[in-house]
PDB file of N, CA and C in Angstrom:
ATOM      1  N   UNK A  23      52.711 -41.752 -27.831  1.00  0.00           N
ATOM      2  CA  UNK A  23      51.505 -42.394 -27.330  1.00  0.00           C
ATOM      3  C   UNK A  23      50.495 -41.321 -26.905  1.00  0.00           C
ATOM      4  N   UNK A  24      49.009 -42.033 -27.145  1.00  0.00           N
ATOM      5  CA  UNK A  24      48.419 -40.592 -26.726  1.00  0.00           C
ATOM      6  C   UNK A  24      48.008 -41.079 -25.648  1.00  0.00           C
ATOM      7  N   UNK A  25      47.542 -39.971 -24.666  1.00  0.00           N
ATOM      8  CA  UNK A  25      46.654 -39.713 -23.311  1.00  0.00           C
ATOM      9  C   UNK A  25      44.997 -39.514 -24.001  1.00  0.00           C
ATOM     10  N   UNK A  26      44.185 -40.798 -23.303  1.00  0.00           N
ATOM     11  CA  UNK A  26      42.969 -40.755 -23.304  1.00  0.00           C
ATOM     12  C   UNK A  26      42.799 -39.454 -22.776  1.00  0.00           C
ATOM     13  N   UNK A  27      41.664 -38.599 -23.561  1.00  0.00           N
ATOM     14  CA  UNK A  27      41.035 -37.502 -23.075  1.00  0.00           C
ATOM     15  C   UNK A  27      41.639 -36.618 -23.727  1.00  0.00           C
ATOM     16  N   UNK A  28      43.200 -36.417 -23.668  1.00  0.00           N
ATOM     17  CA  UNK A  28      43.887 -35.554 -24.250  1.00  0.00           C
ATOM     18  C   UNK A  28      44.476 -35.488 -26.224  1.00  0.00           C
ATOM     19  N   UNK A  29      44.440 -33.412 -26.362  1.00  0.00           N
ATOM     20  CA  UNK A  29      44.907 -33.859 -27.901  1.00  0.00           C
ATOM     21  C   UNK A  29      46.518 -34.487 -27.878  1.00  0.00           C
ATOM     22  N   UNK A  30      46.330 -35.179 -29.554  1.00  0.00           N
ATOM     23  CA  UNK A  30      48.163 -35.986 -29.689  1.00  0.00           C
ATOM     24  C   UNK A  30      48.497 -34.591 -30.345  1.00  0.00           C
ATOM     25  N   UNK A  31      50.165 -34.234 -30.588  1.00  0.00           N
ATOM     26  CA  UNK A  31      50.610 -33.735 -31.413  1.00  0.00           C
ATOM     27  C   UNK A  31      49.843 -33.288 -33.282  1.00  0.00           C
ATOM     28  N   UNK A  32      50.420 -32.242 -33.702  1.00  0.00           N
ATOM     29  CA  UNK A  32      49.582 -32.459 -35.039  1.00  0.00           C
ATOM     30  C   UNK A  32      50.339 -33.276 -35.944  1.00  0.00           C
ATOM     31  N   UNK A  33      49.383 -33.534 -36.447  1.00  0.00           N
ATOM     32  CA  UNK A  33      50.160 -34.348 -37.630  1.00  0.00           C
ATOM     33  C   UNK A  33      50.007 -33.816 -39.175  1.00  0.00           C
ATOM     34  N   UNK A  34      50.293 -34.150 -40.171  1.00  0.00           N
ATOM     35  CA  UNK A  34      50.477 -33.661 -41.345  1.00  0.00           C
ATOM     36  C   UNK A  34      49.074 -34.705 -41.778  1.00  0.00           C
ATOM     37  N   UNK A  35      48.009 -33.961 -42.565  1.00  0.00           N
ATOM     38  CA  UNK A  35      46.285 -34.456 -42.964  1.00  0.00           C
ATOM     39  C   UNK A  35      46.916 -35.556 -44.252  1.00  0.00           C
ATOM     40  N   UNK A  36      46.286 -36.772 -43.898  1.00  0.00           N
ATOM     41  CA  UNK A  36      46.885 -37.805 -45.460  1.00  0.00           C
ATOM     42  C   UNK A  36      45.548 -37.898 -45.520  1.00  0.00           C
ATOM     43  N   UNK A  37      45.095 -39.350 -46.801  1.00  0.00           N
ATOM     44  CA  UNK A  37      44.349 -39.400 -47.204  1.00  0.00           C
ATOM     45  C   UNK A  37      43.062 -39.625 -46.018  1.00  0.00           C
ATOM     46  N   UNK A  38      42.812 -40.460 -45.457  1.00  0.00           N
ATOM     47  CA  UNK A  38      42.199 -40.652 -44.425  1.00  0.00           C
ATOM     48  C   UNK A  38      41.177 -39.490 -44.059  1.00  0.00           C
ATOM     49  N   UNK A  39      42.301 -38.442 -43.600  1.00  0.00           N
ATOM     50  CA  UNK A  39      41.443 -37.094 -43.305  1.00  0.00           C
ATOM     51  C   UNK A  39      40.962 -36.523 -43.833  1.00  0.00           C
ATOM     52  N   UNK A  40      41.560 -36.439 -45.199  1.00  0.00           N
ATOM     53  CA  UNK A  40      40.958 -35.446 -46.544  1.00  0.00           C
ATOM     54  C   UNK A  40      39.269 -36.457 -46.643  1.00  0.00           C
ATOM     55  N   UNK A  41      39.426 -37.664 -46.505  1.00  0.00           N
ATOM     56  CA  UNK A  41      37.998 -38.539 -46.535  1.00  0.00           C
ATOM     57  C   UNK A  41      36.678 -37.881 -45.612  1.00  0.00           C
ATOM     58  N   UNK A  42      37.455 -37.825 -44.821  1.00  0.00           N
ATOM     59  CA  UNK A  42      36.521 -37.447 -43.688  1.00  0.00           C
ATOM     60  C   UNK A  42      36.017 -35.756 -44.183  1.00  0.00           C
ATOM     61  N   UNK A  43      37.108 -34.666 -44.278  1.00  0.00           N
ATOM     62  CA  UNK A  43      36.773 -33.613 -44.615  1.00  0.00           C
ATOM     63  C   UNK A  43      35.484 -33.479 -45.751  1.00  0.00           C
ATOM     64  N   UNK A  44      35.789 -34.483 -46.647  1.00  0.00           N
ATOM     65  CA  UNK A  44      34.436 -34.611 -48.018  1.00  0.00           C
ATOM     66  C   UNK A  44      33.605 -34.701 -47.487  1.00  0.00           C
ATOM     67  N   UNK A  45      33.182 -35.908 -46.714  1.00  0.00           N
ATOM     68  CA  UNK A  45      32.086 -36.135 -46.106  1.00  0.00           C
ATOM     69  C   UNK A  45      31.444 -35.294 -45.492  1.00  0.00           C
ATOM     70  N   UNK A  46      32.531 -34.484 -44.767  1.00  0.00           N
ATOM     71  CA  UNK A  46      31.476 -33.126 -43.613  1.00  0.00           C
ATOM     72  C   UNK A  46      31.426 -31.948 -44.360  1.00  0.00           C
ATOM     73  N   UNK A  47      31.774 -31.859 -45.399  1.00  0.00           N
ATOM     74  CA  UNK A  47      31.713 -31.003 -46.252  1.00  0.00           C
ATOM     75  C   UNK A  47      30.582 -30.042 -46.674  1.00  0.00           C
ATOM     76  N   UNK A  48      29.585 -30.935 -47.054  1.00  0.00           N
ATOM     77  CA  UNK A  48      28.349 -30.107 -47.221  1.00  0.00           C
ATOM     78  C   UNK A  48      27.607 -29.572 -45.818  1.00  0.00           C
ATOM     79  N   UNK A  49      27.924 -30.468 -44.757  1.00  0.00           N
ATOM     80  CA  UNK A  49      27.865 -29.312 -42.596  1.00  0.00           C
ATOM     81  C   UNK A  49      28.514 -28.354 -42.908  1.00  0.00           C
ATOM     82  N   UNK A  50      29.538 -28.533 -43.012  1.00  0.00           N
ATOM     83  CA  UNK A  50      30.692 -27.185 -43.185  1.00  0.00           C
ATOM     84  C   UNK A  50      30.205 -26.097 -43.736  1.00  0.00           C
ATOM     85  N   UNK A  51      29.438 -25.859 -45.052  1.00  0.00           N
ATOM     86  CA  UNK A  51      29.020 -25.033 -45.945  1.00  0.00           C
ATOM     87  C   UNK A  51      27.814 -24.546 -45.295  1.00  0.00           C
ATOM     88  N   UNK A  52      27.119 -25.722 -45.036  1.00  0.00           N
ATOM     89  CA  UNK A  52      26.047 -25.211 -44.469  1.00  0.00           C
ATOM     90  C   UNK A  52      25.694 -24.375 -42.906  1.00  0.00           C
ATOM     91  N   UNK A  53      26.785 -24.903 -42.257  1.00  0.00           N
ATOM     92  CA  UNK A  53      26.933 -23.772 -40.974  1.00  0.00           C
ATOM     93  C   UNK A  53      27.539 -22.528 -40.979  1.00  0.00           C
ATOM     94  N   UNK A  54      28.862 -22.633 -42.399  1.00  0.00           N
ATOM     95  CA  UNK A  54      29.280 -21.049 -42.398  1.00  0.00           C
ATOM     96  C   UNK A  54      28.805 -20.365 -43.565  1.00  0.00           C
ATOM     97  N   UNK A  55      27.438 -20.736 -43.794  1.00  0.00           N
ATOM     98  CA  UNK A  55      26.482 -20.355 -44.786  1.00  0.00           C
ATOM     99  C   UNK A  55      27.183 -19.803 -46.228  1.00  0.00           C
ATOM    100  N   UNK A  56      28.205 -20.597 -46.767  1.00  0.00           N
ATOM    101  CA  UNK A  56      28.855 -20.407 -47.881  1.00  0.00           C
ATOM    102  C   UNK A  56      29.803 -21.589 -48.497  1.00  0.00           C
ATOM    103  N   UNK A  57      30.065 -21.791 -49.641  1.00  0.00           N
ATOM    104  CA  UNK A  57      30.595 -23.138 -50.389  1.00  0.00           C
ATOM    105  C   UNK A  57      32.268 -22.805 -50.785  1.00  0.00           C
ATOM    106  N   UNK A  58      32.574 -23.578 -50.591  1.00  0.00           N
ATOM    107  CA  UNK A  58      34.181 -23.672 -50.933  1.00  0.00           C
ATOM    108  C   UNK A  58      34.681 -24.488 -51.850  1.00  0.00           C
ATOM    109  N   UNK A  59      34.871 -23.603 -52.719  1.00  0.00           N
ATOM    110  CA  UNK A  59      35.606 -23.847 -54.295  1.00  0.00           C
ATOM    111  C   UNK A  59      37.064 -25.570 -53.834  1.00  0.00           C
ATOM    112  N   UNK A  60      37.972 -24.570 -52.661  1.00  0.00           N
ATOM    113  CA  UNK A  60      38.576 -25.673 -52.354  1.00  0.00           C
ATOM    114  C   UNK A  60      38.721 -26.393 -50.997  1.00  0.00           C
ATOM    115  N   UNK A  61      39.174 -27.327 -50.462  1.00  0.00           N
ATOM    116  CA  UNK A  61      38.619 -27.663 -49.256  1.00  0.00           C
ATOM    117  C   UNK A  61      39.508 -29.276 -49.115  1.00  0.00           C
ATOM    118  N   UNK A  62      40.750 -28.176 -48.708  1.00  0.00           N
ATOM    119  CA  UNK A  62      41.639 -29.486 -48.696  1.00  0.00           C
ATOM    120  C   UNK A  62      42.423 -29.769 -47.136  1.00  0.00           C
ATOM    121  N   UNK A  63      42.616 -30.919 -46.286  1.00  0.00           N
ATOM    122  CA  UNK A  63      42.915 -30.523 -45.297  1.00  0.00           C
ATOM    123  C   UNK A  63      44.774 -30.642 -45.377  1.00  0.00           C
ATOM    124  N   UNK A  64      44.808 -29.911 -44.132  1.00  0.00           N
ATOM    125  CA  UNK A  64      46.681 -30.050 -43.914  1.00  0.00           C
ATOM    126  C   UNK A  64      47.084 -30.644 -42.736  1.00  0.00           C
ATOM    127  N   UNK A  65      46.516 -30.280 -41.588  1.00  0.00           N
ATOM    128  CA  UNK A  65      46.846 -30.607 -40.439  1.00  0.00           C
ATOM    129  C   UNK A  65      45.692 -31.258 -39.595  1.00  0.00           C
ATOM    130  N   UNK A  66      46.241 -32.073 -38.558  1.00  0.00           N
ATOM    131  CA  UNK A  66      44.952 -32.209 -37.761  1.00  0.00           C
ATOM    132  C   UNK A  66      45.680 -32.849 -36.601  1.00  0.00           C
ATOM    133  N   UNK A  67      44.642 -33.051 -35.671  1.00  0.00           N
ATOM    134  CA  UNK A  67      44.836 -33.520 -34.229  1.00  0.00           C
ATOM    135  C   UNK A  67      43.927 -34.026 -34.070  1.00  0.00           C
ATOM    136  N   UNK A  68      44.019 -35.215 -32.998  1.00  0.00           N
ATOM    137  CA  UNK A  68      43.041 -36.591 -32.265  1.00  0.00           C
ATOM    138  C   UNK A  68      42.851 -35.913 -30.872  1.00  0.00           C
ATOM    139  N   UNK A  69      41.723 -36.376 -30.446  1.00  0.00           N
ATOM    140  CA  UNK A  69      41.291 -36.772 -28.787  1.00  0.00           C
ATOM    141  C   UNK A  69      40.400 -37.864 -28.606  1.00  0.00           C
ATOM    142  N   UNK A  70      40.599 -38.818 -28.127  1.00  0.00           N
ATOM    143  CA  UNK A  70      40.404 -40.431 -27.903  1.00  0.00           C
ATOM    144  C   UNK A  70      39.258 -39.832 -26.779  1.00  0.00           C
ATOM    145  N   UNK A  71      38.127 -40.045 -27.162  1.00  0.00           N
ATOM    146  CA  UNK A  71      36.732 -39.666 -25.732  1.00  0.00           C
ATOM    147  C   UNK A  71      36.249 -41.521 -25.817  1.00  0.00           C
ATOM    148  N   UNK A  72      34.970 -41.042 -25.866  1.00  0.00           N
ATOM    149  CA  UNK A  72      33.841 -41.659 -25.853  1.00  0.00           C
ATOM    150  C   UNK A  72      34.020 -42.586 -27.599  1.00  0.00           C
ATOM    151  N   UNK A  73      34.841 -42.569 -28.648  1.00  0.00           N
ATOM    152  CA  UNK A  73      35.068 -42.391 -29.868  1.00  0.00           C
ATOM    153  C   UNK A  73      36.310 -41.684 -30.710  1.00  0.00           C
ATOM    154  N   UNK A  74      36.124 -40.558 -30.957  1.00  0.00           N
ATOM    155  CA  UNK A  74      37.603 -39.735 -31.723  1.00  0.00           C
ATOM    156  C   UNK A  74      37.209 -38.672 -31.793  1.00  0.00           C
ATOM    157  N   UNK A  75      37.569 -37.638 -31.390  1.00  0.00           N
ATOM    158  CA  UNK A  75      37.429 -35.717 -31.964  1.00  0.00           C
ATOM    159  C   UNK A  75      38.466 -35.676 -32.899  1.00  0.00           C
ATOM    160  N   UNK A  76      38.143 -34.766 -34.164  1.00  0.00           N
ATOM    161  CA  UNK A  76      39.065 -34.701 -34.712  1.00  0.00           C
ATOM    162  C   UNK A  76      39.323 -33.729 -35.129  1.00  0.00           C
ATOM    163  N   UNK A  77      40.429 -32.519 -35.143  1.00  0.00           N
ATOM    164  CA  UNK A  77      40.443 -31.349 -35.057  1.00  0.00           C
ATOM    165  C   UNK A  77      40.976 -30.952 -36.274  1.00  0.00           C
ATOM    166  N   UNK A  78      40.875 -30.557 -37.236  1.00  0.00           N
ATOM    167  CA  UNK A  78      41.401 -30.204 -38.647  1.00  0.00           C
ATOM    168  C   UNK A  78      41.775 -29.195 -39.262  1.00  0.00           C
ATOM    169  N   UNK A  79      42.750 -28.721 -39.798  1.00  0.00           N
ATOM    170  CA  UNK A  79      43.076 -27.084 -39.822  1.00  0.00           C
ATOM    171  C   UNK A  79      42.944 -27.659 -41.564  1.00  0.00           C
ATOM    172  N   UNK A  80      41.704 -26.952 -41.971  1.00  0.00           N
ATOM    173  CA  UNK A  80      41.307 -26.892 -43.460  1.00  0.00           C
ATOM    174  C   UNK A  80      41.390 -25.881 -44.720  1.00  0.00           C
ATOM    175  N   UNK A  81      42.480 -25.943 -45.430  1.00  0.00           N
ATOM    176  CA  UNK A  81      42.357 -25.076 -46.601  1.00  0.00           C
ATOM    177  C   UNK A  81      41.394 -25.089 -47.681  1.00  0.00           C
ATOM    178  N   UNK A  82      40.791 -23.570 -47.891  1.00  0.00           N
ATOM    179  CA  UNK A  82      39.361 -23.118 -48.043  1.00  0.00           C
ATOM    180  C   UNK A  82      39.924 -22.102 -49.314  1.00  0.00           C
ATOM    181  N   UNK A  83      40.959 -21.740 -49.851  1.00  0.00           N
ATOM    182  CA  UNK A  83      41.246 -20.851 -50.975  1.00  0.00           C
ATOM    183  C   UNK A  83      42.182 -19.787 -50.074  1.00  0.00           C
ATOM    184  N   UNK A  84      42.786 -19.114 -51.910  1.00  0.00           N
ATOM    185  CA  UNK A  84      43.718 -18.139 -51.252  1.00  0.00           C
ATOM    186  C   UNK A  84      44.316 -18.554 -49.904  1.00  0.00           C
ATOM    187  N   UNK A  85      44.747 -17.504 -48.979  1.00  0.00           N
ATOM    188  CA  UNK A  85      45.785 -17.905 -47.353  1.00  0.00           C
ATOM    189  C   UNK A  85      44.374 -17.601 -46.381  1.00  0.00           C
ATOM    190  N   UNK A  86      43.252 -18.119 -46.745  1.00  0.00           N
ATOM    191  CA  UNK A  86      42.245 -18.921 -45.912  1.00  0.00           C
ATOM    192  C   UNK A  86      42.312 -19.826 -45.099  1.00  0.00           C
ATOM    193  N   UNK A  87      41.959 -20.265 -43.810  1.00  0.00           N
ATOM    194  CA  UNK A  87      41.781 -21.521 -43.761  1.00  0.00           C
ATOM    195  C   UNK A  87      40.578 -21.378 -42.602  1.00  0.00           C
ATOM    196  N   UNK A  88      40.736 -22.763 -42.371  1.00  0.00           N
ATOM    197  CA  UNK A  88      39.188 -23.017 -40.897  1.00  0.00           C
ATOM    198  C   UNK A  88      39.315 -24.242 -40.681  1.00  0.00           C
ATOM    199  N   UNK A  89      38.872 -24.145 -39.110  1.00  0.00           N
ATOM    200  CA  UNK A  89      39.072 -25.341 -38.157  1.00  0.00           C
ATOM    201  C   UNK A  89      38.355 -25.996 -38.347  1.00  0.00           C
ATOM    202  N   UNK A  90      38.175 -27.322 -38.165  1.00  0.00           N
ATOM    203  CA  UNK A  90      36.505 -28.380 -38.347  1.00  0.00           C
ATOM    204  C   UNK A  90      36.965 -29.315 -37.266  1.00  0.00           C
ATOM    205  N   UNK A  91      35.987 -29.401 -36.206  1.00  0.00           N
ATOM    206  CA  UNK A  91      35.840 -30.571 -35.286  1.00  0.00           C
ATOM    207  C   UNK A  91      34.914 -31.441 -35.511  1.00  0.00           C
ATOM    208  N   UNK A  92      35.525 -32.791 -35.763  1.00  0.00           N
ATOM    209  CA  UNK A  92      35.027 -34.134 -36.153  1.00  0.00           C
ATOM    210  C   UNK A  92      34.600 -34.889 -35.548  1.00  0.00           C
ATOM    211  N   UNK A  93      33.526 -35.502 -34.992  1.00  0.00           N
ATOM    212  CA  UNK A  93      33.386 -36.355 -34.088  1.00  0.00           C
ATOM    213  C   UNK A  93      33.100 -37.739 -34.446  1.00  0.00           C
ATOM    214  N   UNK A  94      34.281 -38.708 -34.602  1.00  0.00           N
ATOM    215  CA  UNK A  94      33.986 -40.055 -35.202  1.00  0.00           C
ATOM    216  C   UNK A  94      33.398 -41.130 -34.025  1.00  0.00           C
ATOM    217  N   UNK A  95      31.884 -41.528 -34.066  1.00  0.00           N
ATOM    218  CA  UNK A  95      31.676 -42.473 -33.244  1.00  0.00           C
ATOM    219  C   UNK A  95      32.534 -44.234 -32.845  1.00  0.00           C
ATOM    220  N   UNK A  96      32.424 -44.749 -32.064  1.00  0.00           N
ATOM    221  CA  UNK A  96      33.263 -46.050 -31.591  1.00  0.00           C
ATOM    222  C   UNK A  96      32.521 -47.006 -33.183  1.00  0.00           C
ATOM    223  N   UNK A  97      32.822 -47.585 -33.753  1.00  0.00           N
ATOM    224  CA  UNK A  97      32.031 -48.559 -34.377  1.00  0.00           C
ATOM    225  C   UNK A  97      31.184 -49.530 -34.224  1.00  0.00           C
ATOM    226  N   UNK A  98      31.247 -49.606 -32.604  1.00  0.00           N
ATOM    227  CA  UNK A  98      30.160 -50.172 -32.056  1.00  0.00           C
ATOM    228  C   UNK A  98      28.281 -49.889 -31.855  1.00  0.00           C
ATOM    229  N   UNK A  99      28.562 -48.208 -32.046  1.00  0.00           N
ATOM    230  CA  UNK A  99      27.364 -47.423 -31.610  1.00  0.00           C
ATOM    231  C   UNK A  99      26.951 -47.260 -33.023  1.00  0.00           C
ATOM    232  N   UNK A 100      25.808 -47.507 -33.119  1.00  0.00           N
ATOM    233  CA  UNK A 100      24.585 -47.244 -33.967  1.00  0.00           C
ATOM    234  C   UNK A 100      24.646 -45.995 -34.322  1.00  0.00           C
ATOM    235  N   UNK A 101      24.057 -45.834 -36.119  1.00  0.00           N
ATOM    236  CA  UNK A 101      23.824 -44.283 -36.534  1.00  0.00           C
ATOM    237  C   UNK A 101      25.124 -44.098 -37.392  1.00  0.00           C
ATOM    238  N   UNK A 102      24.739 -42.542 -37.879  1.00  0.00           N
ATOM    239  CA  UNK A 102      26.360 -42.046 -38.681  1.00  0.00           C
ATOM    240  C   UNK A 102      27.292 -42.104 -37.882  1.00  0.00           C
ATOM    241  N   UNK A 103      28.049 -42.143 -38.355  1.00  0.00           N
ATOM    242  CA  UNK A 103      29.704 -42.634 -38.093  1.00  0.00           C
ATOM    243  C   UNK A 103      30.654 -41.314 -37.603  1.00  0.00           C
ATOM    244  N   UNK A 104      30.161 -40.516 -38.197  1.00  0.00           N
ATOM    245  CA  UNK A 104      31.075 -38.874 -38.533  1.00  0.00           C
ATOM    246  C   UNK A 104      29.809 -37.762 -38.169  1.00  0.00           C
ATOM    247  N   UNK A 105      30.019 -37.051 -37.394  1.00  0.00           N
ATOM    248  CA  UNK A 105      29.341 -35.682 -36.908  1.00  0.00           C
ATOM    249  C   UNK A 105      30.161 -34.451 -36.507  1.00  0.00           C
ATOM    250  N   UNK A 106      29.779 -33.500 -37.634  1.00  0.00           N
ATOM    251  CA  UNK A 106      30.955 -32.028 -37.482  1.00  0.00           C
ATOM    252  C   UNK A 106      29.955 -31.173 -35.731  1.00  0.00           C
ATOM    253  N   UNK A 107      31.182 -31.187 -34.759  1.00  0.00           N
ATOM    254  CA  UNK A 107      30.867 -30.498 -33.662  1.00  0.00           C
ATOM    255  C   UNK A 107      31.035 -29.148 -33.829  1.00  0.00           C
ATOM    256  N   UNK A 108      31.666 -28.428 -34.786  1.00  0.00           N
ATOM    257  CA  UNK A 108      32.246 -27.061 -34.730  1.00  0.00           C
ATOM    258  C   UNK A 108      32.692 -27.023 -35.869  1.00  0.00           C
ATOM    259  N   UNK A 109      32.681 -25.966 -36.000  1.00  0.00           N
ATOM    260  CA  UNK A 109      33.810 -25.115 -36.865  1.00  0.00           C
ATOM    261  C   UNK A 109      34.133 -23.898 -36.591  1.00  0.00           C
ATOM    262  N   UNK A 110      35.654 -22.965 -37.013  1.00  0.00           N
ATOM    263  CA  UNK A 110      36.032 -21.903 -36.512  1.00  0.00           C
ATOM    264  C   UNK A 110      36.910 -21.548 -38.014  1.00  0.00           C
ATOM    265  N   UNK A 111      36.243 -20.157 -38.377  1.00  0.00           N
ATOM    266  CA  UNK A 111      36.334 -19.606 -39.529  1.00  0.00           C
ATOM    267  C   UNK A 111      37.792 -18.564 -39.182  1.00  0.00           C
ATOM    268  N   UNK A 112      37.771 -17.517 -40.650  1.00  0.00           N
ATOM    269  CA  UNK A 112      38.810 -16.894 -40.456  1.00  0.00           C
ATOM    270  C   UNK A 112      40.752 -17.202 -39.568  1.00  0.00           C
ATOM    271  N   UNK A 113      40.743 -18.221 -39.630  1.00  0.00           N
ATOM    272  CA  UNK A 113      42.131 -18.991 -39.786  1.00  0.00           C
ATOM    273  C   UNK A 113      43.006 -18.457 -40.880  1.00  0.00           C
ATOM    274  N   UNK A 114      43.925 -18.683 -40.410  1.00  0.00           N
ATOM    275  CA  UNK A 114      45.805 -18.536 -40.991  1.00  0.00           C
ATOM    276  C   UNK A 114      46.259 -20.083 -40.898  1.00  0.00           C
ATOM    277  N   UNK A 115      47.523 -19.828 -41.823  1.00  0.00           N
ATOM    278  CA  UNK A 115      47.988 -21.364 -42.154  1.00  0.00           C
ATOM    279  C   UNK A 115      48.819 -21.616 -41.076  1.00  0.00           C
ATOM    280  N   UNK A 116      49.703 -20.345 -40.183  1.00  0.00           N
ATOM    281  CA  UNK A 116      50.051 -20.983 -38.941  1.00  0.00           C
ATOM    282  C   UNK A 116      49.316 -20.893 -37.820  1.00  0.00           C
ATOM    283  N   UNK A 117      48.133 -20.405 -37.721  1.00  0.00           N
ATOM    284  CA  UNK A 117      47.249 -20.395 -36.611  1.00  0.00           C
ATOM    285  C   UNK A 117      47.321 -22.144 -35.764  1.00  0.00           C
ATOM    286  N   UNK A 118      47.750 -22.384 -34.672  1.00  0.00           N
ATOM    287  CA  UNK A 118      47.619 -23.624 -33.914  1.00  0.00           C
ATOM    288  C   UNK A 118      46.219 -24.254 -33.656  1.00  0.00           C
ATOM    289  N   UNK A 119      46.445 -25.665 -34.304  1.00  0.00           N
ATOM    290  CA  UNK A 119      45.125 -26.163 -33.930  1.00  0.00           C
ATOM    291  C   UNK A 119      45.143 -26.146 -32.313  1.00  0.00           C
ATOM    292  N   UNK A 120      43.880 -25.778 -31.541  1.00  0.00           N
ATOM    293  CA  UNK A 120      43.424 -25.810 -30.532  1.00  0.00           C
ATOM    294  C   UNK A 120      42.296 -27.003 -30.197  1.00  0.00           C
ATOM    295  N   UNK A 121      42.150 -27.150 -28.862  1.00  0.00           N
ATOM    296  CA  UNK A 121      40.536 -27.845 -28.740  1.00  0.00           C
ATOM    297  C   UNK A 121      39.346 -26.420 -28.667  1.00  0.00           C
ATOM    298  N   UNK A 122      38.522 -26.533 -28.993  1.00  0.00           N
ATOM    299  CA  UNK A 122      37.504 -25.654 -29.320  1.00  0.00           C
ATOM    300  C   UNK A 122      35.988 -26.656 -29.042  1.00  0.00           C
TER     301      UNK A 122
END
């Protein structure tokens, strides 16, 4: 069970997340001012706020990877749905997702 406020355990990225990753995809590129051939996710973690953070440990090529924080609004609130809060470059495949 999760704790409002707090991250859950990671979990292994299924389809769902890889959805979300497409979508923020072209933020992504555009904040670490470069495009990624691949851009697949593996892992990720929740925090239940105001909506959903969603923390994503993303494979980017070769033993690359990078963090992407997701911010999925309640479905109640007006506007896009999905807003990338962050990202954190230069990642390893066991580097621990963190909150950032």
């Amino acid at each position: 069970m999760m704790m409002c406020g707090g991250l859950n355990e990671p979990k292994a990225a299924d389809p769902k997340i890889q959805a979300i990753c497409e979508k923020v995809k072209p933020h992504v590129e555009q904040k670490a001012g470069k495009s990624f051939d691949v851009f697949t996710a593996k892992m990720y973690r929740e925090q239940v706020v105001a909506g959903t953070n969603f923390f994503i440990k993303v494979h980017v090529g070769g033993e690359d990877h990078i963090h992407i924080c997701v911010f999925k609004k309640l479905s109640c609130n007006p506007g896009e749905d999905l807003q990338l809060s962050g990202i954190q470059e230069s990642k390893s495949h066991s580097d621990p997702i963190e909150y950032f």
